[in-house]
Amino acid sequence: MAEPSLRERLETLREQLHSYSYHYYVLNESSIPDAEYDRLFLELQEIEAVHPEWHSPDSPSQRVGAAPLAAFSQVRHETPMLSLDNVFSEQELLDFDQRIKSRLNDSAELSYACEPKLDGIAASLLYVDGVLVRGATRGDGRVGEDITQNVKTIASIPLKLRGSGWPDELEVRGEIYMPRSGFARINDLARNSDGKVFVNPRNAAAGSLRQLDSRITATRPLEMSCYGIAQGDDGAWFHSHSEGLTRLRDWGFLVSPELRVVDSIEGCLEYYQDLLARRDSLAYDIDGIVFKVDSLALQDKLGFVSRAPRWAIAHKFPAQEEITQLRDVEFQVGRTGAVTPVAKLEPVFVGGVTVSNASLHNFDEVARLNVMIGDYVVVRRAGDVIPQIVQVVTERRPTEARVIVAPVHCPVCASALERAPGEAVLRCTGGLVCGAQRKEAIKHFASRKAMDIEGLGDKLVEQLVDAGLIETVADLFVLKLDALAGLDRMGQKSAENVLAALEKSRATTLPRFLYSLGIREVGEATALNLANHFGELPALIAASEEELLSVADVGPIVASHIHAFLSSDYNREVINLLLERGVNWPAPRQVGGAQPLAGQTWVLTGNLESMTRGDAKEKLQALGAKVAGSVSAKTDCVAAGASAGSKLAKAEALGVKVINEQELLQFFTEHGSSV
């Protein structure tokens, strides 16, 4: 690029980054994903590195953040709250390690403290004589906002230090964040009350901290995890970063349980891969790993550059949010007739895969987002979650953007669409004449948690329906070998395997059978409750809506759906055909009576050899137990398979009853569990 054009690009980047920082730090608005900001910042640094004569003291590369909010009194940090440099690849991390060794003139392996990079808001806490006297935001790194009253509302922040040995004056730094469960809870409340819905937990934490009324902050589920000590007298009472965090934990602070010290950069890479694999199972959002040279003496030797320490680095994870353009909207029909708008996107790499479609859920969500065809949108994909649009970048809206118009007819069968009072979803009125619903109902019937018909995947179901070989789920059990083998990409062996899987699936359980029917609002838990309550299918079919309301977790709407489905002559005909064609399940051991594990909480851990954890969970639930994911003092029993880890250790520490797999199998045999 020619120098005049490059200089223009430099100024544009500076203006953009200043604007984005203002929106994020001052207005609590996240206008672009972190990954986009990181790319623009890196581009800015590269241009300035090539042209140092274009240096400017007000460049974003020379600053840590943005100006503090004027509404709070200001706090000057005695020790600046600097940010961290980022790396995005294994080679960049190895280069970081090599730079440190070169600067120290020592090729010996270094010990690093490894911590998850929490996606929250940096804060500083000042303690005098063991008592919290001030809390402050990072602000621009040198001047922040006084949020003392707000941080006092956070339960994980001690108002007075525990134990002994702490210095007369102690400044602790950490990340204030909102756990995923709390984020989901406050957003649900906001939707139900037409309040503000936050885009992600980080925005929710920022908005909660910057409330002038601390009583509002007190209602928000915030936590703080400490990651460092800024000052504490002469600091002679600890000699490494990890030792300092251990002291903080002893004094009552929350420190990440994921903190590890490794003895080489290869250990850092292993830690990164381990936490990346567990990222989606954590209770909070993280966007990378922070690696710090553990020795404080070496940290002092390495020192700082203008905006970051030389001895620490943030190794960022692949982005979970990206910007792309919404090209069009199509409408899909689900097995219950629900019509879902699906965004057709300019393909973008996010969350480790290339995404070209994203769910818009329903037209209430379209209205809430104020999204239009042609908009640039923020797409989020975390783990196996279906990609979704979480925000519109309104400043990029093109002049030719078009309003998304709801259809009036089903895109599959042309039947009229309706929207029931109080519902956000459009539904096709075509019922069983709608090919899309028929296909989706059969796919659901064959799915793993329903009848579990191995080999009967989505494409095969579509072929069977399109070829006229099946119209209902009952037709599956009269399929012929020649007809199956004649389909595209099947062949004799594949057809035989499908027929064998169908034969095996005939022996099922009543809860699975009820779930497989695809009754609206009847998931696995409700199906299990119905089976446990009525015991037999005829009793359930004959039940009135009033009798259905006596089942746990069945309300008026669900009862109405169940009664309407089972009252349909067509549905009863299909159910009878299924039974005539061999679908069966064991007779219940007891009907309506007390279950042996009613009111008990069980936990499964380790690897089971004789069954899957899912199967064991179903057996326990059928006997009345609640199966939890974590151990507490209220847990009644832990069933531990091979290689059981922390849950087993916690159970033993709490004195909770523990049984092995053989004892669990014996228990199932004695109590006649038939799931």
XYZ file of C-alpha atoms in Angstrom:
675
model
C 0.000 0.000 0.000
C 1.305 3.459 -0.916
C 2.401 5.627 2.004
C -0.414 8.222 1.719
C -3.025 5.453 1.681
C -1.275 3.653 4.553
C -1.202 6.868 6.584
C -4.932 7.304 5.984
C -5.518 3.722 7.085
C -3.508 4.377 10.253
C -5.649 7.391 11.165
C -8.833 5.467 10.393
C -7.734 2.621 12.656
C -6.931 5.028 15.474
C -10.332 6.682 15.196
C -12.149 3.328 15.055
C -10.328 1.913 18.073
C -10.926 5.077 20.102
C -14.618 4.849 19.254
C -14.886 1.175 20.150
C -13.039 1.757 23.439
C -15.395 4.621 24.294
C -18.450 2.461 23.649
C -17.044 -0.412 25.710
C -15.457 1.414 28.664
C -17.696 4.460 28.989
C -21.092 3.498 27.572
C -21.058 -0.191 28.534
C -21.822 -1.118 24.938
C -19.982 -3.861 23.075
C -20.231 -2.699 19.461
C -17.920 -5.360 17.955
C -16.601 -8.788 19.047
C -13.264 -9.002 20.866
C -11.731 -10.848 17.913
C -12.515 -7.942 15.567
C -10.987 -5.436 18.003
C -7.885 -7.627 18.373
C -7.390 -7.751 14.591
C -7.725 -3.975 14.176
C -5.348 -3.380 17.089
C -2.777 -5.776 15.613
C -3.018 -4.038 12.235
C -2.419 -0.690 13.949
C 0.657 -2.042 15.746
C 2.081 -3.458 12.512
C 1.769 -0.119 10.678
C 3.343 1.792 13.572
C 6.199 -0.728 13.745
C 7.001 -0.134 10.058
C 6.660 3.662 10.370
C 7.882 4.712 13.840
C 8.055 8.308 12.551
C 4.236 8.319 12.608
C 4.238 7.762 16.384
C 1.513 9.678 18.234
C 1.128 9.892 22.023
C -2.663 9.631 21.706
C -2.631 6.423 19.669
C -4.649 3.530 21.181
C -1.390 1.547 21.215
C -0.055 3.996 23.819
C -3.080 3.788 26.053
C -4.547 1.051 28.206
C -8.243 1.889 27.942
C -10.515 4.910 27.764
C -11.626 7.770 29.997
C -13.465 6.867 33.211
C -17.153 7.563 33.744
C -17.760 11.078 35.012
C -20.637 9.957 37.243
C -18.277 8.302 39.752
C -15.515 9.957 41.732
C -12.073 9.277 40.297
C -9.338 7.106 41.779
C -5.699 7.337 40.727
C -3.928 3.975 40.717
C -0.536 4.171 42.441
C 0.543 1.194 40.339
C -0.990 1.405 36.825
C -3.456 -1.323 35.850
C -1.843 -2.353 32.585
C -3.286 -4.657 29.961
C -1.643 -7.744 28.453
C -0.260 -8.425 25.005
C -2.028 -11.205 23.110
C -0.881 -14.198 21.099
C -3.133 -16.337 18.930
C -1.005 -19.323 17.929
C 1.361 -21.900 19.362
C 4.328 -20.383 17.504
C 3.617 -16.915 18.892
C 3.624 -18.343 22.408
C 6.937 -20.118 21.776
C 8.342 -16.820 20.464
C 7.200 -15.095 23.671
C 9.098 -17.676 25.742
C 12.202 -17.263 23.588
C 12.122 -13.468 23.954
C 12.083 -13.797 27.739
C 15.013 -16.232 27.742
C 16.994 -13.937 25.443
C 16.331 -10.924 27.651
C 17.395 -12.901 30.732
C 20.364 -14.321 28.817
C 19.438 -17.733 30.208
C 18.214 -20.751 28.221
C 16.915 -22.633 31.282
C 13.238 -23.556 31.274
C 10.962 -21.098 33.078
C 8.148 -21.803 35.511
C 4.862 -20.189 34.485
C 1.682 -19.578 36.448
C -1.339 -20.475 34.253
C -4.807 -19.024 34.822
C -7.998 -18.797 32.735
C -8.573 -15.350 31.255
C -11.982 -14.515 32.672
C -14.243 -12.468 30.428
C -15.217 -9.752 32.893
C -14.225 -6.351 34.266
C -10.850 -5.677 35.911
C -11.045 -4.131 39.379
C -8.762 -3.096 42.220
C -9.441 -3.526 45.947
C -7.568 -1.630 48.662
C -7.372 -2.997 52.217
C -5.995 -1.038 55.162
C -5.378 -2.967 58.390
C -7.296 -5.879 56.857
C -10.479 -3.908 56.086
C -11.784 -3.076 52.607
C -11.635 0.690 52.164
C -11.868 1.155 48.399
C -12.862 -0.568 45.194
C -12.035 0.890 41.806
C -12.431 0.074 38.150
C -9.463 -0.040 35.816
C -10.604 3.020 33.814
C -7.752 4.108 31.545
C -5.222 2.146 33.620
C -4.059 5.143 35.639
C -7.370 6.682 36.675
C -10.465 4.625 37.424
C -13.851 5.039 39.075
C -14.606 4.577 42.760
C -17.091 1.654 43.009
C -16.556 0.847 46.686
C -20.233 0.558 47.564
C -20.856 -1.713 44.589
C -18.008 -4.133 45.248
C -19.127 -4.464 48.856
C -22.289 -6.140 47.556
C -20.287 -9.000 45.957
C -20.239 -11.954 48.291
C -16.909 -13.344 47.060
C -15.116 -10.131 48.056
C -14.174 -10.152 51.774
C -15.023 -6.993 53.711
C -12.421 -8.019 56.286
C -9.474 -10.329 55.682
C -9.364 -13.726 57.308
C -6.434 -15.300 59.118
C -3.280 -13.340 59.802
C -0.013 -12.222 58.275
C -1.408 -9.737 55.817
C 0.358 -6.383 55.411
C -0.982 -3.132 56.826
C -1.865 -1.956 53.316
C -2.799 -4.397 50.559
C -4.030 -3.726 47.033
C -5.540 -6.753 45.295
C -6.551 -6.983 41.665
C -8.924 -9.326 39.941
C -11.725 -9.832 37.469
C -15.369 -9.214 38.337
C -17.608 -11.413 36.215
C -21.059 -12.931 36.021
C -21.402 -16.747 35.939
C -23.387 -18.177 33.041
C -26.214 -19.406 35.248
C -26.698 -15.962 36.776
C -26.541 -14.327 33.353
C -29.278 -16.620 32.047
C -31.398 -15.888 35.112
C -31.265 -12.078 34.886
C -31.908 -12.166 31.142
C -34.949 -14.397 31.671
C -36.254 -11.915 34.234
C -35.582 -9.034 31.842
C -37.466 -10.708 28.997
C -40.445 -11.410 31.237
C -40.589 -7.801 32.406
C -39.655 -6.092 29.116
C -36.370 -5.005 30.660
C -32.905 -4.693 29.136
C -31.523 -7.976 27.824
C -27.710 -8.157 27.961
C -25.719 -9.461 24.991
C -23.248 -11.524 27.040
C -22.113 -12.019 30.662
C -19.295 -9.468 30.322
C -21.709 -6.697 29.340
C -24.005 -7.740 32.183
C -21.120 -7.510 34.679
C -20.055 -4.092 33.373
C -23.584 -2.724 33.497
C -24.077 -4.058 37.015
C -20.848 -2.532 38.345
C -21.598 0.898 36.942
C -24.906 1.309 38.714
C -25.018 4.466 40.796
C -27.475 2.718 43.119
C -25.593 -0.136 44.804
C -28.895 -1.758 45.707
C -29.288 -2.661 42.029
C -25.772 -4.116 41.966
C -26.669 -6.220 45.000
C -29.355 -8.002 42.967
C -26.864 -9.064 40.289
C -25.015 -12.421 40.629
C -21.449 -11.088 40.421
C -18.233 -12.749 41.543
C -14.604 -11.674 41.680
C -11.587 -13.902 41.069
C -8.265 -12.402 42.155
C -5.273 -12.597 39.828
C -2.609 -10.444 41.451
C -1.284 -8.132 44.147
C -0.395 -4.571 43.161
C 1.148 -3.508 46.439
C 1.560 -4.708 49.987
C 4.282 -2.966 51.986
C 7.641 -4.209 50.695
C 6.248 -7.442 49.241
C 8.883 -9.532 51.063
C 6.258 -11.921 52.410
C 6.031 -13.885 49.131
C 8.423 -14.622 46.279
C 6.301 -15.916 43.401
C 3.046 -15.038 41.720
C 1.465 -18.376 42.674
C 2.593 -18.030 46.284
C 0.936 -14.609 46.416
C -2.346 -16.037 45.139
C -2.150 -18.825 47.712
C -1.830 -16.175 50.419
C -4.849 -14.350 49.001
C -6.877 -17.548 49.109
C -5.900 -17.987 52.761
C -7.071 -14.446 53.500
C -10.549 -15.076 52.091
C -10.318 -14.188 48.410
C -11.679 -16.242 45.545
C -8.776 -17.462 43.398
C -9.330 -19.523 40.273
C -9.355 -23.240 41.061
C -7.795 -23.705 37.609
C -4.540 -22.006 38.728
C -1.554 -24.198 37.804
C 2.227 -23.772 37.801
C 4.079 -25.538 34.979
C 7.821 -25.896 34.533
C 8.152 -25.079 30.814
C 6.457 -23.417 27.869
C 5.419 -26.899 26.697
C 3.464 -27.176 29.942
C 1.717 -23.921 29.023
C 0.685 -25.404 25.681
C -0.695 -28.522 27.380
C -2.639 -26.358 29.846
C -4.054 -24.305 26.964
C -5.307 -27.405 25.131
C -6.789 -28.871 28.310
C -8.773 -25.760 29.206
C -9.792 -25.145 25.591
C -11.366 -28.628 25.580
C -13.218 -27.860 28.839
C -14.118 -24.272 27.996
C -17.823 -24.866 27.368
C -18.288 -26.913 30.548
C -16.993 -24.138 32.839
C -19.465 -22.124 34.895
C -18.186 -18.834 33.451
C -16.954 -17.378 30.173
C -13.240 -17.308 29.402
C -11.606 -16.084 26.214
C -8.093 -17.440 26.672
C -5.306 -18.250 29.103
C -2.940 -15.885 30.925
C 0.616 -17.122 31.351
C 2.899 -15.296 33.815
C 6.526 -15.916 34.736
C 6.028 -17.206 38.267
C 9.184 -15.806 39.883
C 8.739 -12.208 41.094
C 12.494 -11.666 40.937
C 12.457 -12.538 37.228
C 9.378 -10.346 36.718
C 11.347 -7.416 38.139
C 14.265 -8.130 35.778
C 11.983 -8.325 32.747
C 10.037 -5.153 33.547
C 7.395 -3.509 31.366
C 6.819 -1.907 28.012
C 4.590 1.172 27.835
C 1.268 -0.670 28.134
C 2.006 -4.247 29.230
C 4.400 -6.378 31.311
C 7.091 -8.303 29.417
C 6.643 -11.303 31.726
C 2.989 -12.073 30.960
C 0.958 -12.901 27.872
C -2.656 -13.742 27.030
C -3.050 -16.729 24.701
C -6.488 -16.100 23.176
C -8.937 -18.859 22.247
C -10.557 -19.025 18.803
C -13.215 -16.342 18.649
C -16.768 -17.291 19.656
C -18.158 -14.102 18.157
C -17.596 -12.665 14.689
C -19.108 -10.077 12.363
C -20.644 -11.091 9.051
C -23.455 -9.990 6.745
C -27.025 -11.295 6.782
C -27.728 -12.118 3.139
C -31.261 -13.510 3.381
C -33.796 -15.182 5.671
C -35.443 -18.543 5.008
C -38.172 -20.272 7.001
C -37.924 -23.830 8.336
C -40.829 -25.940 9.572
C -40.218 -28.142 12.609
C -41.887 -31.379 13.651
C -44.520 -29.484 15.710
C -45.262 -27.094 12.849
C -43.221 -24.249 14.336
C -41.907 -21.949 11.608
C -38.440 -20.653 12.451
C -36.674 -17.817 10.619
C -33.137 -18.893 9.710
C -30.506 -16.317 8.822
C -28.475 -17.066 5.692
C -25.073 -15.538 6.339
C -21.983 -14.666 4.433
C -19.856 -17.645 5.598
C -17.661 -16.761 8.575
C -15.224 -18.802 10.700
C -16.348 -18.657 14.329
C -16.085 -21.044 17.266
C -13.800 -23.341 15.282
C -16.135 -23.928 12.317
C -17.389 -22.079 9.238
C -20.923 -20.813 9.873
C -23.360 -19.882 7.092
C -26.680 -20.249 8.963
C -27.883 -18.927 12.303
C -31.167 -19.193 14.165
C -33.342 -16.110 14.642
C -35.733 -18.138 16.863
C -38.964 -16.230 16.195
C -40.325 -12.850 15.124
C -40.232 -11.452 18.643
C -36.470 -12.005 18.517
C -36.294 -10.396 15.058
C -38.068 -7.332 16.481
C -35.899 -7.251 19.613
C -32.701 -7.340 17.575
C -34.108 -4.855 15.036
C -32.361 -6.938 12.385
C -32.845 -6.464 8.644
C -31.704 -8.360 5.559
C -28.379 -6.833 4.532
C -27.316 -5.923 8.077
C -23.873 -6.668 9.474
C -24.454 -8.787 12.552
C -22.517 -10.317 15.435
C -22.762 -14.119 15.306
C -21.988 -16.198 18.369
C -21.190 -19.904 18.486
C -20.093 -21.589 21.715
C -19.340 -25.308 21.717
C -22.125 -27.313 20.114
C -24.702 -24.565 20.579
C -26.544 -23.604 17.378
C -25.047 -20.349 16.041
C -27.185 -17.318 16.777
C -27.254 -13.625 15.987
C -26.758 -11.663 19.195
C -26.392 -8.096 17.945
C -26.758 -5.838 14.922
C -23.906 -3.471 14.041
C -26.325 -0.661 13.250
C -23.646 1.822 12.195
C -22.852 -0.468 9.258
C -26.453 -0.836 8.056
C -26.527 -0.460 4.249
C -29.092 1.826 2.631
C -30.589 -1.124 0.723
C -31.320 -3.145 3.909
C -34.777 -4.799 3.812
C -37.315 -5.509 6.558
C -37.850 -9.216 7.363
C -41.482 -9.997 6.536
C -43.283 -12.885 8.233
C -44.814 -15.418 5.801
C -48.566 -16.091 5.814
C -48.401 -19.573 4.276
C -46.299 -22.623 5.147
C -43.207 -22.748 2.912
C -43.602 -26.553 2.605
C -47.336 -27.303 2.189
C -48.786 -23.799 1.617
C -51.220 -24.198 4.523
C -52.107 -21.092 6.513
C -49.848 -20.067 9.400
C -51.205 -19.058 12.791
C -49.802 -17.491 15.936
C -51.555 -18.524 19.127
C -52.290 -15.851 21.759
C -49.352 -15.438 24.100
C -46.946 -17.341 21.828
C -44.030 -15.913 19.857
C -43.981 -18.776 17.348
C -45.746 -19.056 13.994
C -47.164 -22.544 13.343
C -48.298 -24.384 10.250
C -51.932 -25.515 10.410
C -51.292 -28.332 7.897
C -50.585 -30.903 10.608
C -49.944 -34.349 9.194
C -50.484 -33.228 5.588
C -47.319 -31.151 5.900
C -44.337 -33.089 4.616
C -41.890 -31.178 6.787
C -43.701 -32.116 9.986
C -43.983 -35.745 8.916
C -40.251 -35.983 8.241
C -39.294 -34.215 11.443
C -41.655 -36.368 13.504
C -40.042 -39.530 12.123
C -36.544 -38.175 12.721
C -37.482 -37.400 16.323
C -39.030 -40.863 16.762
C -35.766 -42.501 15.626
C -33.421 -40.234 17.613
C -31.062 -41.555 20.288
C -33.080 -40.374 23.311
C -36.326 -41.641 21.778
C -36.450 -45.074 20.067
C -32.706 -44.990 19.370
C -32.838 -46.579 15.883
C -29.192 -46.712 14.860
C -28.520 -45.969 11.197
C -31.881 -44.257 10.595
C -30.436 -40.793 10.075
C -32.001 -37.637 8.701
C -31.086 -38.267 5.074
C -32.465 -41.804 5.104
C -35.732 -40.618 6.669
C -36.071 -38.019 3.934
C -35.424 -40.645 1.269
C -38.011 -42.990 2.773
C -40.684 -40.280 2.886
C -39.849 -38.903 -0.567
C -39.967 -42.427 -2.061
C -43.388 -43.034 -0.500
C -42.147 -45.989 1.554
C -43.339 -44.532 4.875
C -46.022 -42.059 5.889
C -46.041 -42.602 9.643
C -43.621 -43.914 12.227
C -45.533 -47.215 12.306
C -44.547 -47.866 8.675
C -40.925 -48.182 9.770
C -41.630 -51.592 11.239
C -42.987 -53.093 7.991
C -40.145 -51.943 5.731
C -38.853 -54.600 3.337
C -35.213 -55.394 2.621
C -35.459 -54.978 -1.159
C -37.121 -51.578 -0.892
C -34.482 -50.330 1.550
C -31.547 -51.736 -0.412
C -32.826 -50.024 -3.557
C -32.407 -46.538 -2.110
C -29.418 -44.356 -3.021
C -26.228 -45.188 -1.119
C -27.806 -48.033 0.821
C -26.971 -51.488 -0.537
C -27.759 -54.898 0.912
C -25.547 -54.732 4.018
C -26.643 -51.231 5.053
C -30.292 -52.175 4.590
C -29.828 -55.295 6.731
C -28.230 -53.160 9.474
C -31.173 -50.739 9.493
C -33.700 -53.565 9.713
C -31.709 -55.106 12.570
C -31.708 -51.751 14.380
C -35.486 -51.482 13.891
C -35.946 -54.975 15.300
C -33.807 -54.099 18.331
C -35.712 -50.851 18.934
C -39.028 -52.681 19.327
C -38.030 -53.429 22.923
C -38.065 -50.007 24.600
C -39.447 -48.336 27.743
C -42.675 -46.458 28.304
C -40.903 -43.115 28.992
C -38.888 -43.423 25.750
C -42.001 -44.398 23.815
C -43.966 -41.403 25.105
C -41.080 -39.062 24.345
C -40.717 -40.510 20.837
C -44.322 -39.599 19.934
C -43.330 -35.946 19.731
C -46.182 -34.516 21.808
C -45.735 -30.759 22.148
C -43.974 -29.719 25.367
C -43.354 -33.345 26.401
C -39.633 -33.777 26.863
C -37.735 -36.594 28.535
C -38.504 -35.471 32.080
C -42.235 -35.033 31.452
C -42.420 -38.383 29.643
C -40.772 -40.034 32.653
C -43.212 -38.343 35.048
C -46.190 -39.474 32.954
C -44.931 -43.067 32.841
C -44.254 -43.135 36.573
C -47.626 -41.612 37.416
C -49.911 -43.708 35.189
C -47.775 -46.827 34.889
C -49.578 -48.087 31.773
C -50.348 -46.524 28.388
C -54.137 -47.220 28.437
C -54.468 -45.329 31.720
C -52.626 -42.354 30.262
C -54.723 -42.362 27.068
C -57.928 -42.429 29.109
C -56.823 -39.613 31.432
C -58.712 -36.323 31.458
C -56.964 -32.954 31.463
C -57.778 -32.644 35.157
C -56.104 -35.994 35.871
C -53.067 -34.976 33.794
C -52.689 -31.877 35.951
C -51.930 -34.103 38.948
C -48.660 -35.217 37.277
C -45.490 -33.467 38.446
C -44.416 -30.591 36.164
C -47.580 -30.810 34.015
C -49.426 -27.501 33.832
C -52.600 -26.501 31.956
C -50.861 -25.885 28.609
C -48.928 -29.162 28.646
C -52.001 -31.056 29.816
C -53.947 -29.565 26.918
C -51.296 -30.650 24.398
C -51.149 -34.199 25.803
C -54.918 -34.612 25.907
C -55.383 -33.240 22.391
C -52.697 -35.542 20.987
C -53.985 -38.702 22.655
C -57.604 -37.856 21.812
C -56.833 -37.723 18.092
C -58.217 -40.759 16.231
C -55.315 -40.569 13.802
C -52.698 -40.547 16.571
C -54.390 -43.438 18.378
C -54.426 -45.390 15.120
C -50.659 -44.887 14.734
C -50.049 -45.884 18.375
C -52.116 -49.041 17.942
C -50.211 -49.915 14.760
C -46.917 -49.507 16.615
C -48.079 -51.892 19.313
C -49.433 -54.382 16.735
C -46.069 -54.294 14.948
C -44.136 -55.301 18.030
C -43.173 -52.172 19.956
C -43.207 -53.181 23.608
C -41.843 -52.422 27.047
C -41.709 -54.265 30.376
C -44.736 -54.110 32.625
C -44.254 -51.597 35.446
C -43.205 -52.925 38.813
C -45.505 -50.517 40.592
C -48.093 -47.933 39.576
C -48.595 -44.652 41.330
C -47.086 -45.856 44.608
C -44.052 -44.557 46.432
C -40.792 -45.118 44.562
C -37.779 -46.544 46.437
C -35.586 -43.510 45.749
C -38.271 -40.818 45.978
C -36.808 -37.653 47.509
C -33.203 -38.840 47.206
C -30.378 -37.124 45.303
C -27.799 -39.306 43.536
C -24.640 -38.427 41.618
C -22.943 -40.519 38.908
C -19.200 -40.214 38.340
C -16.435 -42.114 36.573
C -16.700 -44.543 33.648
C -19.355 -47.254 33.725
C -18.569 -50.449 31.796
C -21.950 -52.202 31.737
C -24.065 -49.223 30.639
C -23.788 -45.571 29.681
C -24.107 -42.842 32.265
C -27.292 -41.767 30.470
C -28.818 -45.240 30.889
C -27.892 -45.309 34.574
C -29.429 -41.859 35.037
C -32.695 -43.027 33.455
C -32.796 -46.085 35.726
C -32.278 -43.949 38.830
C -34.911 -41.429 37.733
C -37.359 -44.273 37.083
C -36.883 -45.282 40.714
C -37.650 -41.732 41.859
C -34.175 -40.265 42.356
C -33.029 -36.818 41.361
C -29.688 -37.190 39.537
C -27.450 -34.171 40.160
C -24.235 -33.095 38.482
C -22.312 -32.174 41.627
C -21.785 -33.532 45.129
C -22.936 -31.688 48.238
C -23.749 -32.484 51.836
C -27.340 -33.100 50.708
C -26.325 -35.879 48.295
C -27.694 -39.253 49.386
C -25.444 -41.528 47.333
C -22.623 -41.388 44.770
C -22.281 -44.234 42.256
C -18.625 -44.275 41.203
C -17.292 -46.057 38.135
C -13.698 -46.462 37.011
C -11.378 -43.414 37.085
C -13.711 -41.417 39.311
C -12.083 -38.132 40.280
C -12.996 -34.996 42.202
C -16.657 -35.921 42.801
C -15.604 -39.155 44.504
C -13.032 -37.329 46.594
C -15.595 -34.736 47.680
C -18.136 -37.439 48.554
C -15.578 -39.200 50.755
C -14.616 -35.926 52.418
C -18.274 -35.151 53.182
C -19.036 -38.674 54.350
C -21.576 -39.272 51.573
C -22.432 -42.905 50.844
C -20.464 -44.279 47.841
C -21.197 -47.466 45.874
C -19.316 -49.014 42.971
C -20.713 -50.182 39.634
C -21.356 -53.758 40.777
C -23.320 -52.521 43.763
C -25.291 -50.202 41.478
C -26.176 -53.103 39.151
C -27.221 -55.221 42.135
C -29.423 -52.363 43.360
C -31.128 -52.120 39.952
C -31.716 -55.880 39.926
C -33.212 -55.879 43.404
C -35.561 -53.028 42.602
C -36.580 -54.242 39.175
C -35.519 -51.138 37.258
C -36.629 -51.691 33.678
C -35.415 -48.555 31.986
